[in-house]
Coordinates of C-alpha atoms in Angstrom, one line a residue:
M15 CA 163.4 148.1 26.6
K16 CA 159.7 147.5 26.3
A17 CA 159.4 146.1 29.9
R18 CA 161.3 149.3 31.1
A19 CA 158.7 151.4 29.3
F20 CA 155.7 149.5 30.7
T21 CA 157.2 149.8 34.2
V22 CA 157.4 153.3 33.9
L23 CA 153.7 153.7 32.9
L24 CA 152.6 151.5 35.7
A25 CA 154.6 153.8 38.2
S26 CA 152.4 156.8 36.9
A27 CA 149.3 155.2 38.6
F28 CA 150.6 155.5 42.0
V29 CA 152.7 158.6 42.2
F30 CA 150.8 162.0 42.5
A31 CA 153.1 163.6 40.4
G32 CA 155.3 160.8 39.1
C33 CA 156.3 160.0 35.7
A34 CA 159.2 158.5 33.8
S35 CA 162.5 159.4 35.4
Q36 CA 163.8 160.7 32.1
T37 CA 160.8 163.0 31.9
D38 CA 161.4 164.2 35.3
T39 CA 165.0 165.0 34.5
M40 CA 163.8 167.0 31.6
S41 CA 161.3 168.9 33.6
S42 CA 163.9 169.6 36.1
S43 CA 166.3 170.9 33.5
S44 CA 163.4 173.0 31.9
S45 CA 162.5 174.3 35.5
A46 CA 166.3 175.0 36.1
S47 CA 166.7 176.9 32.9
S48 CA 163.4 178.8 33.6
A49 CA 164.6 179.6 37.0
T50 CA 168.2 180.8 36.2
S51 CA 166.5 183.7 34.3
S52 CA 166.0 185.5 37.4
S53 CA 167.9 185.4 40.6
A54 CA 164.8 185.9 42.6
N55 CA 163.7 182.4 41.8
A56 CA 166.9 180.8 43.1
S57 CA 165.3 179.5 46.3
K58 CA 162.4 178.2 44.3
I59 CA 164.7 176.2 42.0
A60 CA 166.5 174.7 45.2
E61 CA 163.2 173.7 46.5
Q62 CA 162.2 172.2 43.3
Q63 CA 165.5 170.2 43.0
R64 CA 165.0 168.9 46.6
K65 CA 161.5 167.7 45.5
I66 CA 163.0 166.1 42.4
A67 CA 165.6 164.2 44.5
M68 CA 162.7 163.1 46.7
L69 CA 160.6 162.0 44.1
E70 CA 163.4 160.1 42.4
T71 CA 163.8 158.1 45.5
E72 CA 160.2 157.5 45.8
L73 CA 160.2 156.6 42.0
R74 CA 162.7 153.8 42.8
N75 CA 160.7 152.5 45.7
K76 CA 157.5 152.6 43.6
E77 CA 159.5 150.7 40.7
R78 CA 160.2 148.0 43.0
Q79 CA 156.4 147.8 44.0
V80 CA 155.4 148.0 40.2
S81 CA 157.7 144.9 39.6
T82 CA 155.9 143.0 42.1
L83 CA 152.7 144.1 40.7
T84 CA 153.9 143.4 37.2
T85 CA 154.5 139.9 38.4
N86 CA 151.0 139.6 40.0
L87 CA 149.4 141.1 36.8
D88 CA 150.9 138.4 34.6
Q89 CA 149.8 135.8 36.9
A90 CA 146.4 137.2 37.1
R91 CA 146.4 137.5 33.2
T92 CA 147.4 133.7 32.9
S93 CA 144.4 132.8 35.1
T94 CA 142.0 135.1 33.3
T95 CA 142.9 133.6 30.0
A96 CA 141.8 130.0 31.4
A97 CA 138.6 131.6 32.9
A98 CA 135.5 132.2 30.8
P99 CA 135.1 135.2 28.7
G100 CA 133.6 138.3 30.4
S101 CA 134.5 137.3 33.8
G102 CA 134.6 140.0 36.5
N103 CA 138.1 139.2 37.5
T104 CA 139.7 141.0 34.4
S105 CA 137.9 144.2 35.1
A106 CA 138.8 144.0 38.7
V107 CA 142.3 143.9 37.8
G108 CA 142.2 146.4 35.1
D109 CA 140.7 149.0 37.4
L110 CA 144.1 149.1 39.2
F111 CA 145.8 150.9 36.2
P112 CA 144.9 153.5 33.8
P113 CA 143.5 152.3 30.4
N114 CA 145.9 153.0 27.5
P115 CA 148.6 155.2 29.4
R116 CA 150.6 157.6 27.3
P117 CA 154.2 158.4 27.9
G118 CA 154.7 161.8 29.7
E119 CA 151.4 162.0 31.3
C120 CA 150.3 161.3 34.9
Y121 CA 147.0 159.9 35.8
A122 CA 144.7 159.6 38.8
R123 CA 141.4 158.5 39.5
V124 CA 138.9 161.5 39.7
I125 CA 135.2 161.9 40.0
I126 CA 133.2 162.2 37.0
P127 CA 130.3 164.3 37.8
A128 CA 126.7 163.0 36.9
Q129 CA 125.4 164.1 33.7
Y130 CA 122.0 166.0 33.3
K131 CA 119.8 167.3 30.6
T132 CA 117.3 169.9 31.0
T133 CA 113.8 169.7 29.3
S134 CA 110.7 171.7 29.0
K135 CA 107.4 170.5 29.8
Q136 CA 104.0 172.2 30.0
V137 CA 102.1 171.0 33.2
L138 CA 98.9 171.9 34.6
K139 CA 99.2 174.7 37.3
R140 CA 95.4 175.2 38.1
E141 CA 92.6 172.9 37.3
A142 CA 89.6 174.4 35.6
S143 CA 87.1 175.6 38.2
E144 CA 84.3 178.1 38.7
R145 CA 83.8 181.3 40.5
I146 CA 80.6 181.8 42.6
E147 CA 79.2 185.3 42.9
I148 CA 76.8 186.0 45.5
I149 CA 74.0 188.4 44.8
P150 CA 72.8 189.9 48.0
A151 CA 69.1 190.0 48.9
K152 CA 67.2 193.2 48.5
Y153 CA 65.2 194.9 51.3
E154 CA 62.5 197.6 51.3
P155 CA 61.3 199.7 54.2
S156 CA 57.8 199.1 55.8
T157 CA 55.9 199.6 58.9
E158 CA 54.7 197.0 61.1
R159 CA 52.4 196.9 64.4
V160 CA 54.5 194.7 66.9
L161 CA 53.8 193.5 70.3
V162 CA 55.7 195.4 72.9
K163 CA 54.4 193.8 75.9
P164 CA 51.8 190.9 76.1
A165 CA 48.7 191.0 78.2
S166 CA 49.3 190.0 81.8
T167 CA 47.7 190.1 85.4
R168 CA 48.7 191.8 88.4
L169 CA 47.9 190.9 91.9
V170 CA 46.7 193.8 94.1
E171 CA 46.7 193.5 97.9
V172 CA 43.4 194.6 99.5
P173 CA 44.1 195.4 103.3
A174 CA 41.7 194.4 106.1
K175 CA 39.0 196.9 107.3
Y176 CA 38.6 197.5 111.0
D177 CA 36.0 199.7 113.0
M178 CA 35.8 201.0 116.5
V179 CA 32.7 199.7 118.6
T180 CA 31.6 200.5 122.1
E181 CA 30.1 197.7 124.4
R182 CA 29.2 197.2 128.0
V183 CA 31.2 194.6 129.7
L184 CA 30.9 192.9 133.1
D185 CA 33.6 194.5 135.5
K186 CA 32.8 192.4 138.5
P187 CA 30.2 189.7 139.0
A188 CA 27.5 189.8 141.7
H189 CA 28.8 188.2 145.0
T190 CA 27.9 188.2 148.8
V191 CA 30.0 189.5 151.6
W192 CA 29.7 189.7 155.4
K193 CA 29.5 193.1 156.7
R194 CA 29.3 194.4 160.5
A195 CA 26.3 196.5 161.3
T196 CA 27.5 199.6 163.0
G197 CA 24.4 201.5 163.7
K198 CA 20.7 201.4 163.8
G199 CA 18.1 202.8 161.6
A200 CA 19.0 205.3 159.0
A201 CA 22.0 206.6 160.7
S202 CA 23.7 203.3 160.0
G203 CA 22.2 202.7 156.6
V204 CA 20.8 199.4 157.9
A205 CA 17.1 198.5 158.3
V206 CA 16.6 196.4 161.3
A207 CA 13.4 194.6 161.8
S208 CA 11.7 194.9 165.5
G209 CA 12.4 191.9 167.6
G210 CA 16.0 192.3 168.5
A211 CA 19.2 190.8 167.3
A212 CA 17.3 187.8 165.7
A213 CA 15.1 190.1 163.8
M214 CA 15.7 190.3 160.0
I215 CA 17.7 193.3 158.5
E216 CA 16.1 193.9 155.1
R217 CA 18.8 196.2 153.9
F218 CA 22.3 197.2 154.3
G219 CA 22.7 200.6 152.6
D220 CA 21.7 200.0 149.0
Q221 CA 22.6 196.5 149.2
K222 CA 20.2 193.7 149.9
V223 CA 20.9 191.7 153.1
L224 CA 20.5 188.0 152.8
E225 CA 21.2 186.9 156.2
T226 CA 22.2 188.3 159.5
R227 CA 23.7 186.9 162.7
V228 CA 24.7 188.0 166.2
E229 CA 28.3 187.4 167.2
D230 CA 29.0 186.3 170.8
T231 CA 30.3 189.9 171.1
G232 CA 26.8 191.1 170.5
E233 CA 27.8 192.6 167.1
V234 CA 25.4 192.0 164.2
M235 CA 27.0 190.6 161.1
C236 CA 25.0 190.9 157.7
L237 CA 25.6 189.0 154.6
V238 CA 25.1 191.5 152.0
E239 CA 24.4 190.7 148.2
V240 CA 26.9 192.9 146.1
P241 CA 25.3 193.3 142.6
A242 CA 27.6 193.0 139.6
T243 CA 29.4 196.0 138.3
Y244 CA 29.7 196.8 134.4
K245 CA 31.9 199.2 132.4
T246 CA 31.9 200.6 128.9
V247 CA 34.9 199.8 126.6
S248 CA 35.9 200.6 123.0
K249 CA 37.5 198.1 120.9
R250 CA 38.6 197.7 117.1
V251 CA 36.9 195.1 115.4
L252 CA 37.6 193.4 112.0
V253 CA 35.1 194.3 109.4
S254 CA 36.5 192.6 106.2
P255 CA 39.9 190.5 106.3
A256 CA 42.9 191.2 104.0
S257 CA 42.7 189.9 100.5
V258 CA 44.2 189.7 97.0
R259 CA 42.6 191.1 94.1
Q260 CA 43.6 190.2 90.4
V261 CA 43.8 193.1 88.0
E262 CA 44.0 192.5 84.3
I263 CA 46.7 194.6 82.3
P264 CA 46.0 194.6 78.7
A265 CA 48.8 194.2 75.9
E266 CA 50.8 197.1 74.6
Y267 CA 51.6 197.5 70.8
K268 CA 53.9 199.6 68.9
T269 CA 54.3 200.6 65.1
V270 CA 57.9 200.4 64.1
E271 CA 59.8 200.8 60.8
V272 CA 61.1 197.3 59.4
M273 CA 63.0 196.2 56.1
K274 CA 60.9 193.5 54.3
L275 CA 62.6 191.2 52.0
A276 CA 61.9 192.3 48.5
R277 CA 64.2 189.8 46.6
S278 CA 66.1 186.7 48.0
A279 CA 69.8 186.3 47.8
Q280 CA 71.0 184.4 44.5
E281 CA 74.3 183.0 43.3
R282 CA 75.9 183.1 39.8
R283 CA 78.7 180.6 38.7
I284 CA 81.4 181.9 36.5
P285 CA 83.5 179.3 34.8
I286 CA 87.3 179.7 34.9
P287 CA 89.3 177.8 32.5
A288 CA 92.4 175.6 33.3
E289 CA 95.7 177.2 33.7
Y290 CA 98.9 175.7 32.5
E291 CA 102.6 176.6 32.9
T292 CA 106.1 175.6 31.2
V293 CA 108.4 174.0 33.8
T294 CA 112.0 173.1 33.4
L295 CA 112.9 169.5 34.5
T296 CA 116.5 168.3 35.0
E297 CA 116.8 164.6 34.1
K298 CA 120.0 162.6 35.1
I299 CA 121.5 161.0 32.0
T300 CA 124.6 159.4 33.7
D301 CA 125.5 158.7 37.3
E302 CA 128.5 159.9 39.1
A303 CA 131.6 157.8 38.4
I304 CA 135.3 157.5 39.3
E305 CA 137.6 157.1 36.3
W306 CA 141.4 157.4 35.4
R307 CA 141.9 160.8 33.9
P308 CA 145.2 162.7 33.1
V309 CA 146.1 165.2 35.8
L310 CA 148.7 168.0 36.2
C311 CA 151.9 166.5 37.8
E312 CA 155.7 167.5 38.0
V313 CA 156.1 167.2 34.4
N314 CA 154.1 170.2 33.6
M315 CA 153.9 171.7 37.1
T316 CA 156.4 174.5 36.4
V317 CA 156.1 177.9 38.0
Q318 CA 155.0 179.5 34.7
N319 CA 152.3 177.0 34.1
V320 CA 151.0 177.2 37.7
S321 CA 151.0 180.9 37.5
S322 CA 149.2 180.8 34.4
L323 CA 146.6 178.5 36.0
Q324 CA 146.1 180.5 39.1
A325 CA 145.5 183.7 37.0
A326 CA 143.0 182.0 34.7
L327 CA 141.2 180.7 37.9
S328 CA 140.9 184.2 39.4
K329 CA 138.8 185.3 36.5
T330 CA 136.3 182.4 37.1
G331 CA 135.0 183.8 40.4
C332 CA 135.9 180.5 42.2
C333 CA 139.0 181.8 44.1
K334 CA 138.2 182.2 47.8
C335 CA 141.5 183.4 49.1
G336 CA 143.0 186.9 49.4
P337 CA 142.1 189.6 51.7
N338 CA 138.6 190.0 50.2
R339 CA 138.3 186.2 49.6
N340 CA 138.0 186.5 46.0
E341 CA 141.3 185.8 44.3
C342 CA 143.8 183.3 43.9
K343 CA 147.4 184.1 44.9
V344 CA 149.7 183.9 41.8
D345 CA 152.7 182.4 43.3
G346 CA 153.4 179.4 41.0
I347 CA 152.9 177.1 43.8
I348 CA 150.1 174.5 44.0
G349 CA 148.2 174.8 47.3
P350 CA 144.9 174.2 48.9
C351 CA 143.3 177.5 47.5
T352 CA 144.4 176.7 43.9
I353 CA 143.0 173.0 44.1
E354 CA 139.7 174.2 45.6
A355 CA 139.3 176.7 43.0
A356 CA 139.8 174.2 40.3
R357 CA 137.3 171.9 42.0
C358 CA 134.8 174.8 42.0
Y359 CA 135.4 175.5 38.2
A360 CA 135.1 171.9 37.4
N361 CA 131.7 171.7 39.4
Q362 CA 130.5 174.5 37.3
K363 CA 131.4 173.1 34.0
G364 CA 130.6 169.5 34.9
L365 CA 134.3 168.4 34.5
P366 CA 136.2 165.6 36.3
S367 CA 137.7 166.8 39.6
G368 CA 139.4 165.4 42.6
D369 CA 140.5 166.5 46.2
K370 CA 144.2 166.4 45.5
Y371 CA 144.3 166.7 41.6
I372 CA 143.8 169.1 38.8
T373 CA 142.6 167.2 35.8
M374 CA 143.8 168.1 32.3
E375 CA 140.3 168.7 31.2
I376 CA 140.2 171.8 33.5
I377 CA 143.4 173.0 32.1
R378 CA 142.1 172.6 28.6
S379 CA 138.8 174.2 29.4
L380 CA 140.5 177.4 30.7
G381 CA 142.4 177.6 27.3
L382 CA 145.8 176.8 28.7
K383 CA 148.3 174.6 26.8
F384 CA 151.1 172.9 28.8

């Protein structure tokens, strides 16, 4: 009888909603008696009975597995007894089963959130410093004679000077030419000396005869001296050449109004005290862990209990189902929406949670008793 009870307790570690077969039968009877109160739940009762039959079959299979594990456990305990105290083998085997299981409860390994504590601390927000104020310089109006244009020189071009002069220039130089004497005496303009052709002719017109000769034809040829001829011309002559003259240009000054510095700019240092603020620090006390905890299973997963759970979760703000995604459907059936809402509530309260289980800590925190 004692071995049978131990086997049933071990089976609860492997079945999602598995507990003792006698307890399942009582849960089935309780569900059936609750379902017969309303004809509308007939189909649900049939579904629950089908699930119970499946679970009983699965339970028998698990019992065979538990029997094998029990044998292995006995062997492990025997070897552990011979080993040194505090050996890690004992804890490794012990983690396979929930510690101190109680009849009528189902267990699952769930995530225990990390524990934190909040403390307040005064920290330095801004170090002590100083503020620098600048006192601007002060200026006063005044007059001042300032140079507008410095002294300089300018080059002035002086053009060349010319004058018109008249001078007598040689037109043709003096030369000689042979001329034929055409007459005698004054009629021909030739003075012929007595004595025939051989006689000297002194003048040929107004020109001096230098030599005479008689041609075979009897003509008299005179070598006449033609004097030079001159002409008077006017020309433009340079009196003074072009030049450049340097002209001095004096500096130019102007009296203007200026602002003179009356007082230089100054600075004033104003001390600013340090500033502190109070901050809230979150310190981790324990790390996240995985432990065996009692969970909701077929023993207490009745339509009435599940409906009460769904109604309680709807008031927490964790439900994300429904048309407006702000409610949990109260249908008495555990579904993804109900499990997700339970996880959300567990995270808010720092309670253990799992992906496929609803721990009894969540049930008790919601004020439910089943």
